[in-house]
Amino acid sequence: MTYREALSAGIEAALNADPRTFLMGEDVGRYGGCYAVSKGLLDKYGETRIIDTPLCESGFVGVGIGAALGGMRPIVEIMTVNFSLLAMDQIVNTAATLRHMSGGQFNVPVVFRMACGAGKQLAAQHSHSWENLYAHIPGLKVISPGTHTDARFMLAQALADPDPVIIFEHVMLLNESGEVAGQAEAPMEKALVRRQGQDVSLIAYGGNLHKAQAAAGQLAAEGISAEVVDLRCLRPLDKATLLASVAKTHRAVIIDEGWHSGSLAGEISAIIMEEGFWYLDAPVKRVCSAEVPIPYPAHLEQAAIPQVETIVAMAKAVMEGR
Amino acid sequence: MSNKLHINRDHLLEQLKQMVRIRRFEEKCAELYSQQKIRGFLHLYIGEEAVAVGAMAALDEDDQVVATYREHGHALARGLAMGPVMAEMYGKTNGCSRGRGGSMHLFDNARHFYGGNAIVGGGLPLATGLAMANKQQQQSSIAVCFFGEGAVAEGEFHESLNLAALWQLPVLYICENNRYAMGTALQYSESEMNIAKKAASYGLQVAQVDGMNVVDVEAAVRKAVDAVRDNQQPYLLECLTYRFRGHSSFDGQLYRDKAEVSEWEKKGPVKRLVRWLTEYNHFETEEMDQIERQVEAEIAAAVAFAEAGEWEAVEDLCKDVYSPTPSGDAV
């Protein structure tokens, strides 16, 4: 099935599993979801479970938070992470803080789903990767399904979590076909080694996971054994898994569609330096986006974001100790 | 109407006592602030007590209350014990939010008191969501949201009212119009200064009330609560009030005349009720003295409670950022 269908199956399973769960967001009902993820669900579950909202991100995101406080299990869809900036106050100042500020009296079991990433020539206001902003915030959990199985099962894991969870779904994955396992592969907070290797760790997540895997394939043909680590969860980070991989391969390249400066890749690089410095045979490298609002023309857009060739070149550079 | 106001002498004396509790508690807070026992921002509610006291008397125990950063009065009127509220001001672990929130973030799960929100307008969507949960779960409780007139300029006000009216949610918005958003008077921030009228344009039922009169506030809130609960629809009540002190402890009040403040102080909610009681109910000085003595003792006990409280162990710094329950129970 496609990644889109896997997401949809996950939503449907969640709606079936718990009557407190509902899906709310812009165009999720009658339109069928702007990326067609929730197509057909309105007919099946009705207006009280599949709720079309007006265009008011701060309002309906806050309503989702309030509904979670009131005992519901809302799935709030924000059309793209770019629009979530309008709701950032509610997510950061309310959802993320309530538990701590109330001395543990109130938790907020809400799940936010948002599309992210570039590659569809949608220009700067629809193509950004803001995962790092949310991964910066204590009180939030941030996950990113890079495989079809994760697309199918991470939502249920997020809903089972008593705290606010944000799920980032990369737009370039939606039409990809893939296998879905019968159950979740691991708890959502665990990073997984997707390909075993000896020479270099390629650390990626979400939409760039398959680029890392493709790069590993090309490197193998050239005699370089690359290990692919799928972070899956961006907050909290599964440091143990990524450090174990670096301890084994002694080299790391981090792939992240966020801008180079201030990227999540920078944080991971710092973790490796702080806790895995003595494992390293070469400086850690990052493959990130260029320091530019993502442009509209295809050739410039592709030049701005991580590519398989860049990952391969960077892996070769670290192999040579550059 | 299921929720009619029954005015009798005992009830009015109780309302008077509640207002005096809040007034004296905050005066004590101001004193403790100057002694640096209380730190951070301190937003006093003095002058506005009739709104919280009148409103809370009309709510059920299960109704949910969302308040702002000027919420000492709401917390005390809602039934939070004074000791834990004072201890929260101190930042001690026996505070109502374990000392994590301070003055602006009072919380109490048992009393359905959802803070204590220091983002202007931030509580409006939250209360709207609580109302949505009540409706979905067919509970009779309603959500009540207090906010100042400054919040009316925020998008959250408009987004929340639109959603509440669109989805017919049982939420009562109580605007405490004290005329100043920090130091900016309403006339400099709103094109339409009648807030009830603004809300009516979204299709909400609305009313305005004299927020300096506790009896009028209670009557208006009882009527509003009935409308919200019985008809499952949103309602906005605008309470016209005034704060006698500055916006916060750092406010020199350069934006308004002293004469204006003293004019409003003559209309103060405590004075007003005392005058009314004296005129119609043979209210004696002795009764006021008794209330003052009771309140004084309660405040002394609350300060002692806060003084005796412990500081959070630094080892617990990162406690309660996340819930203890492990995640990962896959379907």
XYZ file of C-alpha atoms in Angstrom:
653
model
C 0.000 0.000 0.000
C 1.026 3.638 -0.260
C 2.314 5.686 2.648
C -0.928 7.693 2.369
C -2.982 4.523 2.724
C -0.863 3.422 5.668
C -1.558 6.746 7.427
C -5.248 6.416 6.673
C -5.327 2.857 8.005
C -3.666 4.106 11.171
C -6.310 6.813 11.638
C -9.100 4.354 11.030
C -7.670 1.879 13.510
C -7.418 4.668 16.087
C -11.036 5.722 15.519
C -12.138 2.108 15.890
C -10.045 1.524 18.996
C -11.305 4.388 21.134
C -14.613 6.293 20.993
C -12.845 9.291 22.562
C -10.693 9.693 19.460
C -11.690 12.103 16.721
C -9.932 13.729 13.772
C -10.107 17.501 13.441
C -8.549 19.886 10.947
C -8.913 21.970 7.812
C -10.597 20.033 4.997
C -10.227 16.643 6.682
C -13.904 15.788 6.087
C -15.796 16.813 2.985
C -12.686 17.489 0.939
C -11.074 14.267 2.102
C -7.909 15.797 3.480
C -5.660 18.133 1.501
C -3.347 15.166 0.863
C -6.316 12.766 0.614
C -5.251 10.931 3.771
C -8.699 11.125 5.381
C -10.701 10.468 2.202
C -13.884 8.529 2.898
C -13.628 8.761 6.683
C -16.425 11.327 7.034
C -18.928 8.966 5.413
C -17.840 6.166 7.668
C -17.519 7.958 11.006
C -19.755 10.998 10.704
C -19.394 14.636 11.597
C -18.740 14.190 15.301
C -15.594 12.107 14.659
C -14.301 13.723 11.472
C -14.509 17.449 12.037
C -13.865 20.087 9.392
C -12.518 23.260 10.951
C -12.397 26.818 9.655
C -8.990 28.249 8.757
C -7.939 29.193 12.274
C -4.921 27.163 13.332
C -4.476 28.746 16.729
C -8.177 28.335 17.499
C -8.674 24.708 16.536
C -5.300 23.570 17.845
C -6.206 25.179 21.198
C -9.609 23.517 21.061
C -7.858 20.176 20.521
C -5.716 20.824 23.584
C -8.779 21.745 25.636
C -10.663 18.673 24.412
C -7.720 16.482 25.437
C -7.778 18.086 28.881
C -11.488 17.384 29.016
C -11.003 13.654 28.486
C -11.017 13.218 24.701
C -8.203 11.822 22.529
C -8.055 14.271 19.611
C -6.002 13.864 16.464
C -5.511 17.406 15.194
C -4.324 17.705 11.607
C -2.525 20.860 10.562
C -2.380 21.036 6.791
C 1.351 21.711 6.723
C 3.960 22.453 9.347
C 4.239 25.911 7.794
C 0.733 26.771 8.998
C 1.447 25.351 12.436
C 3.454 28.481 13.139
C 0.092 30.233 13.549
C -0.694 27.750 16.311
C 2.736 27.649 17.844
C 1.601 29.597 20.900
C -0.986 26.978 21.756
C 1.415 24.101 21.152
C 4.436 25.594 22.893
C 2.941 27.814 25.595
C -0.035 25.684 26.524
C 0.245 22.024 25.493
C 3.919 21.723 26.364
C 3.803 23.628 29.656
C 0.583 22.641 31.404
C 1.868 19.492 33.030
C 4.912 21.149 34.523
C 3.259 24.433 35.504
C 0.415 22.616 37.238
C 2.845 20.553 39.286
C 1.839 17.379 37.430
C -1.918 17.869 37.877
C -2.886 18.154 34.218
C -1.534 16.273 31.217
C -2.463 16.903 27.605
C -2.987 13.700 25.580
C -3.321 15.350 22.184
C -1.752 14.285 18.870
C -0.905 16.757 16.118
C -0.259 15.488 12.608
C 1.392 17.749 10.060
C 2.829 17.420 6.592
C 6.359 18.680 6.119
C 9.192 18.878 3.640
C 10.031 20.042 0.131
C 9.977 18.471 -3.322
C 6.610 19.352 -4.793
C 7.541 22.816 -6.096
C 5.242 24.522 -3.601
C 7.691 27.362 -2.887
C 8.834 28.713 0.437
C 5.597 28.936 2.406
C 4.626 25.302 1.831
C 7.951 23.474 1.814
C 9.757 24.008 5.061
C 10.949 21.558 7.669
C 10.223 22.973 11.106
C 10.625 19.708 13.013
C 13.628 21.159 14.783
C 11.545 23.995 16.280
C 9.240 21.527 17.972
C 12.000 19.075 18.852
C 13.526 21.956 20.818
C 10.580 22.165 23.220
C 10.531 20.234 26.529
C 7.058 18.829 27.149
C 6.498 17.825 23.522
C 7.311 14.531 21.851
C 8.154 14.664 18.158
C 8.074 11.667 15.873
C 8.545 11.160 12.167
C 7.534 7.951 10.414
C 9.982 7.173 7.605
C 8.588 3.727 6.778
C 5.150 2.452 5.841
C 4.923 0.373 8.979
C 5.655 3.431 11.097
C 3.113 5.433 9.094
C 0.554 2.755 9.971
C 1.376 2.283 13.673
C 2.980 5.400 15.104
C -0.347 7.199 15.437
C -1.627 4.555 17.839
C 1.574 4.843 19.830
C 1.214 8.613 19.940
C -2.409 8.358 21.089
C -1.408 5.967 23.856
C 1.022 8.568 25.132
C -0.344 10.807 27.903
C 1.561 13.859 26.623
C 1.323 15.990 23.464
C 2.881 14.277 20.454
C 3.570 15.796 17.041
C 3.831 13.518 14.003
C 5.639 14.832 10.932
C 4.671 13.213 7.639
C 6.916 14.086 4.693
C 4.896 15.002 1.603
C 7.255 13.180 -0.782
C 6.473 9.844 0.864
C 2.701 9.944 0.363
C 2.591 8.224 -3.030
C 5.389 5.732 -2.295
C 4.369 2.103 -2.111
C 5.755 -0.196 0.519
C 5.161 -3.113 2.814
C 3.349 -2.744 6.119
C 4.156 -5.186 8.889
C 1.438 -6.670 11.075
C 2.380 -4.611 14.094
C 4.610 -1.768 15.294
C 8.308 -2.515 15.019
C 9.365 -0.799 18.219
C 8.175 1.763 20.760
C 7.906 5.157 19.066
C 10.783 6.640 21.055
C 13.304 4.068 19.865
C 15.648 4.655 16.934
C 16.144 1.662 14.634
C 19.084 0.508 12.529
C 17.488 0.022 9.107
C 20.608 -1.318 7.420
C 23.630 -2.831 9.070
C 27.055 -1.512 8.099
C 30.637 -1.289 9.310
C 32.215 1.843 7.844
C 29.958 4.865 8.333
C 26.637 5.663 10.054
C 24.082 7.527 7.966
C 21.693 9.067 10.493
C 18.345 10.165 9.046
C 14.606 10.273 9.661
C 11.281 10.719 7.876
C 11.442 11.827 4.251
C 15.211 11.525 4.037
C 15.416 7.979 5.333
C 14.953 6.489 1.872
C 17.580 8.860 0.466
C 20.005 7.594 3.108
C 19.128 4.024 2.194
C 19.610 4.707 -1.495
C 22.971 6.296 -0.703
C 23.946 3.234 1.345
C 23.107 1.078 -1.676
C 25.363 3.133 -3.937
C 28.149 3.148 -1.364
C 27.940 -0.647 -1.055
C 28.546 -0.908 -4.802
C 31.733 1.053 -4.227
C 32.815 -1.141 -1.347
C 31.758 1.152 1.522
C 29.552 -0.481 4.114
C 27.136 2.156 5.404
C 24.830 1.659 8.377
C 21.489 3.490 8.246
C 20.025 4.715 11.518
C 16.393 5.834 11.472
C 15.870 8.258 14.358
C 12.033 7.888 14.241
C 11.676 10.102 17.310
C 13.238 13.576 17.291
C 12.339 14.349 20.882
C 13.365 12.574 22.981
C 16.333 11.372 20.922
C 17.388 7.757 21.343
C 21.008 8.605 22.018
C 21.947 5.038 22.937
C 21.100 3.657 19.508
C 22.859 6.363 17.536
C 25.945 6.301 19.741
C 26.108 2.499 19.518
C 26.109 2.813 15.751
C 28.895 5.408 15.779
C 30.860 3.240 18.224
C 30.682 0.497 15.619
C 31.363 2.457 12.429
C 33.511 5.309 13.850
C 32.103 7.755 11.300
C 28.826 9.662 11.006
C 26.914 11.626 8.385
C 23.646 13.190 9.499
C 20.919 13.890 6.966
C 18.311 16.499 7.892
C 16.110 18.648 5.633
C 16.255 21.548 8.095
C 18.645 24.385 7.308
C 22.264 23.695 8.142
C 22.543 26.437 10.786
C 20.764 25.529 13.976
C 19.593 22.201 12.574
C 18.626 19.081 14.448
C 21.646 17.581 12.689
C 23.752 20.097 14.597
C 22.306 18.806 17.874
C 23.019 15.204 16.931
C 26.530 16.149 15.897
C 27.030 17.765 19.309
C 25.736 14.649 21.071
C 28.257 12.523 19.160
C 31.033 14.984 20.012
C 30.083 15.128 23.692
C 29.440 11.460 24.268
C 31.132 9.624 21.421
C 34.195 11.706 20.587
C 36.636 8.863 21.260
C 34.781 6.561 18.854
C 35.389 8.887 15.930
C 37.897 8.379 13.132
C 36.732 11.452 11.200
C 34.792 14.676 11.828
C 30.993 14.316 11.838
C 29.373 15.670 8.660
C 25.925 17.088 7.993
C 23.819 17.018 4.853
C 21.205 19.732 5.360
C 19.266 22.284 3.340
C 20.969 25.344 1.868
C 20.455 28.619 3.733
C 17.593 29.782 1.538
C 13.792 29.826 1.672
C 12.932 26.793 -0.464
C 12.610 28.078 -4.066
C 9.884 27.253 -6.577
C 11.857 26.114 -9.704
C 12.532 22.376 -9.576
C 16.268 22.581 -10.182
C 16.743 25.148 -7.419
C 14.459 23.308 -5.027
C 16.396 20.095 -5.552
C 19.664 21.968 -5.154
C 18.466 23.328 -1.816
C 17.606 20.031 -0.128
C 19.599 16.875 0.713
C 20.197 14.523 -2.238
C 21.467 10.959 -2.532
C 24.578 12.158 -4.407
C 25.403 14.642 -1.647
C 25.051 11.945 0.981
C 27.283 9.598 -1.021
C 29.893 12.310 -1.510
C 29.822 13.254 2.154
C 30.168 9.598 3.212
C 33.182 9.214 0.935
C 34.697 12.375 2.390
C 34.452 11.059 5.944
C 35.924 7.725 4.777
C 38.926 9.682 3.598
C 39.042 11.511 6.932
C 38.117 14.809 5.325
C -34.706 28.831 34.938
C -33.174 26.285 37.263
C -30.550 28.548 38.686
C -32.383 31.523 40.169
C -30.617 33.938 42.454
C -31.827 33.740 46.043
C -30.753 36.875 47.806
C -30.811 36.562 51.532
C -28.777 38.157 54.257
C -26.550 35.139 54.920
C -25.695 34.770 51.252
C -24.798 38.441 50.940
C -22.641 38.258 54.053
C -20.881 35.259 52.539
C -20.301 37.149 49.275
C -18.951 40.084 51.252
C -16.605 37.795 53.127
C -15.349 36.246 49.874
C -14.584 39.674 48.444
C -12.832 40.780 51.624
C -10.775 37.538 51.594
C -9.524 38.331 48.111
C -8.921 42.010 48.884
C -6.948 41.372 52.089
C -5.108 38.404 50.602
C -3.835 40.568 47.771
C -2.942 43.445 50.050
C -0.875 40.955 52.010
C 0.673 39.709 48.754
C 1.707 43.263 47.860
C 3.347 43.594 51.262
C 5.121 40.246 50.892
C 6.206 41.279 47.421
C 7.932 44.360 48.790
C 9.634 42.081 51.305
C 10.728 39.916 48.350
C 8.981 36.857 49.762
C 6.938 36.805 46.561
C 8.824 37.404 43.302
C 8.105 37.501 39.589
C 5.078 39.369 38.268
C 2.228 40.130 40.628
C -1.051 41.201 39.007
C -3.560 42.328 41.597
C -7.317 41.954 41.167
C -8.216 44.659 43.686
C -11.378 46.414 42.530
C -12.581 43.502 40.418
C -13.530 41.098 43.217
C -17.250 41.228 42.502
C -16.724 39.491 39.156
C -14.990 36.361 40.465
C -17.125 36.138 43.612
C -20.396 36.718 41.817
C -19.544 34.331 39.002
C -18.188 31.420 41.055
C -21.299 31.375 43.238
C -23.308 30.506 40.134
C -21.171 27.550 38.974
C -21.443 23.857 39.758
C -18.544 21.941 41.263
C -17.979 20.056 38.004
C -17.836 23.133 35.795
C -14.373 23.917 34.451
C -12.752 27.283 35.026
C -10.030 28.782 32.844
C -8.488 32.006 34.112
C -5.768 34.514 33.282
C -2.603 35.716 34.987
C -4.736 37.975 37.235
C -6.373 34.976 38.832
C -5.840 35.071 42.595
C -9.448 36.145 43.000
C -10.759 33.411 40.718
C -8.746 30.777 42.550
C -9.882 31.822 46.026
C -13.502 32.294 44.967
C -13.420 28.897 43.273
C -12.578 27.305 46.605
C -8.814 26.785 46.453
C -7.569 26.907 50.045
C -5.667 30.077 50.814
C -2.627 28.245 52.218
C -1.675 26.439 48.980
C -2.364 29.600 46.971
C -0.050 31.611 49.210
C 2.559 28.841 49.143
C 2.398 28.947 45.329
C 3.199 32.667 45.493
C 6.255 31.747 47.509
C 7.196 28.999 45.039
C 7.087 26.281 47.678
C 6.219 22.623 47.054
C 3.059 22.867 49.155
C 1.755 25.401 46.632
C -1.303 24.572 44.548
C 0.958 24.043 41.485
C 3.806 22.604 43.525
C 5.546 25.958 43.306
C 6.186 25.563 39.567
C 3.847 28.290 38.420
C 3.805 31.143 40.905
C 1.270 33.960 40.880
C 0.332 33.632 37.204
C -0.156 29.852 37.121
C -2.466 28.684 39.885
C -3.938 25.234 39.121
C -6.184 22.806 40.969
C -7.367 19.579 39.407
C -9.826 18.785 42.217
C -11.647 22.076 41.652
C -11.416 21.878 37.856
C -9.334 25.027 37.884
C -7.273 25.035 34.669
C -5.035 28.017 35.429
C -3.567 30.624 35.430
C -2.653 31.355 31.720
C -0.172 34.189 31.145
C -0.627 34.429 27.382
C -3.303 37.017 26.692
C -6.152 35.222 24.949
C -4.444 31.842 25.345
C -7.181 30.413 27.545
C -10.027 31.073 25.118
C -9.399 28.124 22.762
C -8.627 25.911 25.753
C -11.997 26.596 27.375
C -13.676 26.117 24.003
C -12.016 22.698 23.760
C -13.107 21.735 27.264
C -16.634 22.645 26.224
C -16.273 20.473 23.147
C -15.208 17.535 25.327
C -18.216 18.084 27.602
C -20.549 18.112 24.650
C -19.011 15.028 23.021
C -19.182 13.110 26.279
C -22.684 14.406 27.030
C -21.655 15.815 30.390
C -23.729 18.537 31.987
C -20.707 20.553 33.082
C -19.839 23.728 31.223
C -16.545 25.506 30.636
C -16.138 29.052 31.891
C -13.389 31.323 30.612
C -12.313 34.569 32.246
C -10.279 37.059 30.225
C -9.643 40.774 30.074
C -10.789 43.186 27.395
C -7.215 43.267 26.078
C -7.677 39.676 24.878
C -10.410 40.839 22.530
C -7.723 42.180 20.183
C -6.117 38.721 19.916
C -7.016 36.314 17.126
C -7.832 33.636 19.687
C -10.863 35.623 20.829
C -12.345 35.706 17.347
C -11.351 32.172 16.430
C -12.777 30.760 19.655
C -16.087 32.618 19.485
C -16.541 31.592 15.871
C -15.870 27.928 16.665
C -18.067 27.954 19.775
C -20.995 29.471 17.915
C -20.432 27.343 14.811
C -20.392 24.113 16.816
C -22.814 25.274 19.535
C -20.485 24.534 22.429
C -21.470 24.980 26.081
C -18.937 27.634 27.037
C -19.385 30.836 29.008
C -16.930 33.595 28.166
C -16.663 36.188 30.916
C -14.910 39.332 29.787
C -13.587 41.368 32.684
C -13.492 44.744 31.041
C -11.318 46.791 33.389
C -10.704 49.360 30.633
C -6.944 49.031 30.381
C -4.804 46.451 28.592
C -1.660 47.064 30.623
C -1.493 50.822 30.028
C -3.516 51.049 26.842
C -7.070 52.230 27.274
C -9.807 50.469 25.337
C -10.314 53.471 23.068
C -6.781 53.043 21.743
C -7.105 49.327 21.044
C -10.616 48.582 19.809
C -12.490 49.961 16.822
C -15.753 48.776 18.427
C -15.567 49.324 22.169
C -18.732 47.419 22.992
C -17.355 43.915 23.428
C -20.708 42.253 23.928
C -21.794 43.689 20.592
C -18.681 42.268 18.945
C -19.465 38.826 20.357
C -23.080 39.076 19.247
C -21.849 39.440 15.683
C -20.546 35.862 15.926
C -24.007 34.656 16.919
C -23.406 34.284 20.634
C -25.964 35.229 23.229
C -24.511 38.202 25.102
C -25.108 40.506 28.057
C -23.370 43.356 29.831
C -23.402 43.825 33.570
C -22.092 46.232 36.187
C -19.002 44.377 37.311
C -18.729 46.414 40.503
C -21.969 44.964 41.862
C -21.612 41.411 43.117
C -25.358 40.801 43.194
C -25.820 41.922 39.610
C -22.861 39.813 38.485
C -24.186 36.709 40.201
C -27.649 37.212 38.745
C -26.226 37.739 35.260
C -23.945 34.705 35.499
C -26.776 32.491 36.773
C -28.856 33.519 33.780
C -25.913 32.924 31.440
C -25.061 29.551 32.977
C -28.645 28.406 32.530
C -28.608 29.447 28.897
C -25.317 27.649 28.280
C -26.213 24.472 30.154
C -29.817 24.106 29.099
C -29.468 25.146 25.484
C -25.911 23.892 24.895
C -24.738 27.094 23.355
C -22.028 29.690 23.979
C -22.645 32.933 25.831
C -20.529 36.013 26.435
C -20.962 38.155 29.509
C -19.135 41.468 29.637
C -18.506 42.668 33.180
C -17.729 46.383 33.343
C -15.175 46.778 36.068
C -12.008 48.612 37.051
C -8.700 47.713 38.616
C -7.616 50.015 41.410
C -3.958 49.027 41.251
C -1.509 49.023 38.368
C -1.284 46.277 35.758
C 1.489 44.576 37.677
C 3.878 45.340 40.459
C 6.060 47.342 38.078
C 3.371 49.691 36.830
C 3.774 53.406 37.628
C 0.302 54.087 36.154
C 1.414 57.051 34.097
C -1.413 56.388 31.649
C -4.315 57.438 33.889
C -5.280 60.174 36.350
C -5.307 59.597 40.069
C -8.683 61.335 40.056
C -10.106 58.680 37.760
C -8.926 55.919 40.075
C -10.368 57.568 43.161
C -13.672 58.141 41.368
C -13.874 54.404 40.687
C -12.770 53.524 44.189
C -15.940 55.184 45.458
C -17.850 52.588 43.404
C -15.760 49.745 44.849
C -17.517 46.397 45.127
C -16.833 45.943 48.835
C -17.920 49.474 49.752
C -20.953 49.092 47.599
C -22.177 45.905 49.212
C -21.484 47.227 52.704
C -23.478 50.353 51.903
C -26.361 48.306 50.581
C -26.375 45.943 53.538
C -26.245 48.843 55.972
C -29.148 50.513 54.275
C -31.480 47.549 53.983
C -30.360 44.831 56.324
C -29.360 46.430 59.599
C -25.734 45.590 58.951
C -23.642 46.361 62.006
C -20.014 47.407 62.270
C -19.569 44.388 64.488
C -20.377 42.057 61.594
C -17.777 43.671 59.368
C -15.264 43.453 62.206
C -15.998 39.784 62.571
C -15.409 39.172 58.870
C -12.153 41.120 59.021
C -10.983 39.126 62.039
C -11.777 35.795 60.361
C -9.999 36.844 57.190
C -7.002 38.129 59.111
C -6.667 34.787 60.877
C -7.008 32.906 57.594
C -4.290 35.022 55.993
C -1.962 34.599 58.972
C -2.440 30.835 58.734
C -1.830 30.920 54.970
C 1.414 32.857 55.397
C 2.541 30.423 58.094
C 1.669 27.531 55.763
C 3.740 29.084 52.971
C 6.646 29.926 55.269
C 6.694 26.338 56.519
C 6.631 24.907 52.989
C 9.675 23.275 51.493
C 11.640 24.259 48.443
C 11.618 21.771 45.613
C 14.722 19.586 45.661
C 16.947 20.565 42.733
C 17.115 16.858 41.856
C 13.411 17.178 40.955
C 14.053 20.053 38.546
C 12.922 18.144 35.467
C 10.051 16.298 37.127
C 6.631 16.518 35.478
C 7.822 17.678 32.098
C 6.421 14.382 30.802
C 3.931 11.978 32.329
C 5.371 8.949 34.090
C 3.345 6.430 32.079
C 5.574 4.744 29.515
C 4.501 5.141 25.929
C 4.689 2.661 23.113
C 1.619 0.488 23.660
C 1.080 -0.205 20.000
C -2.304 -1.163 18.625
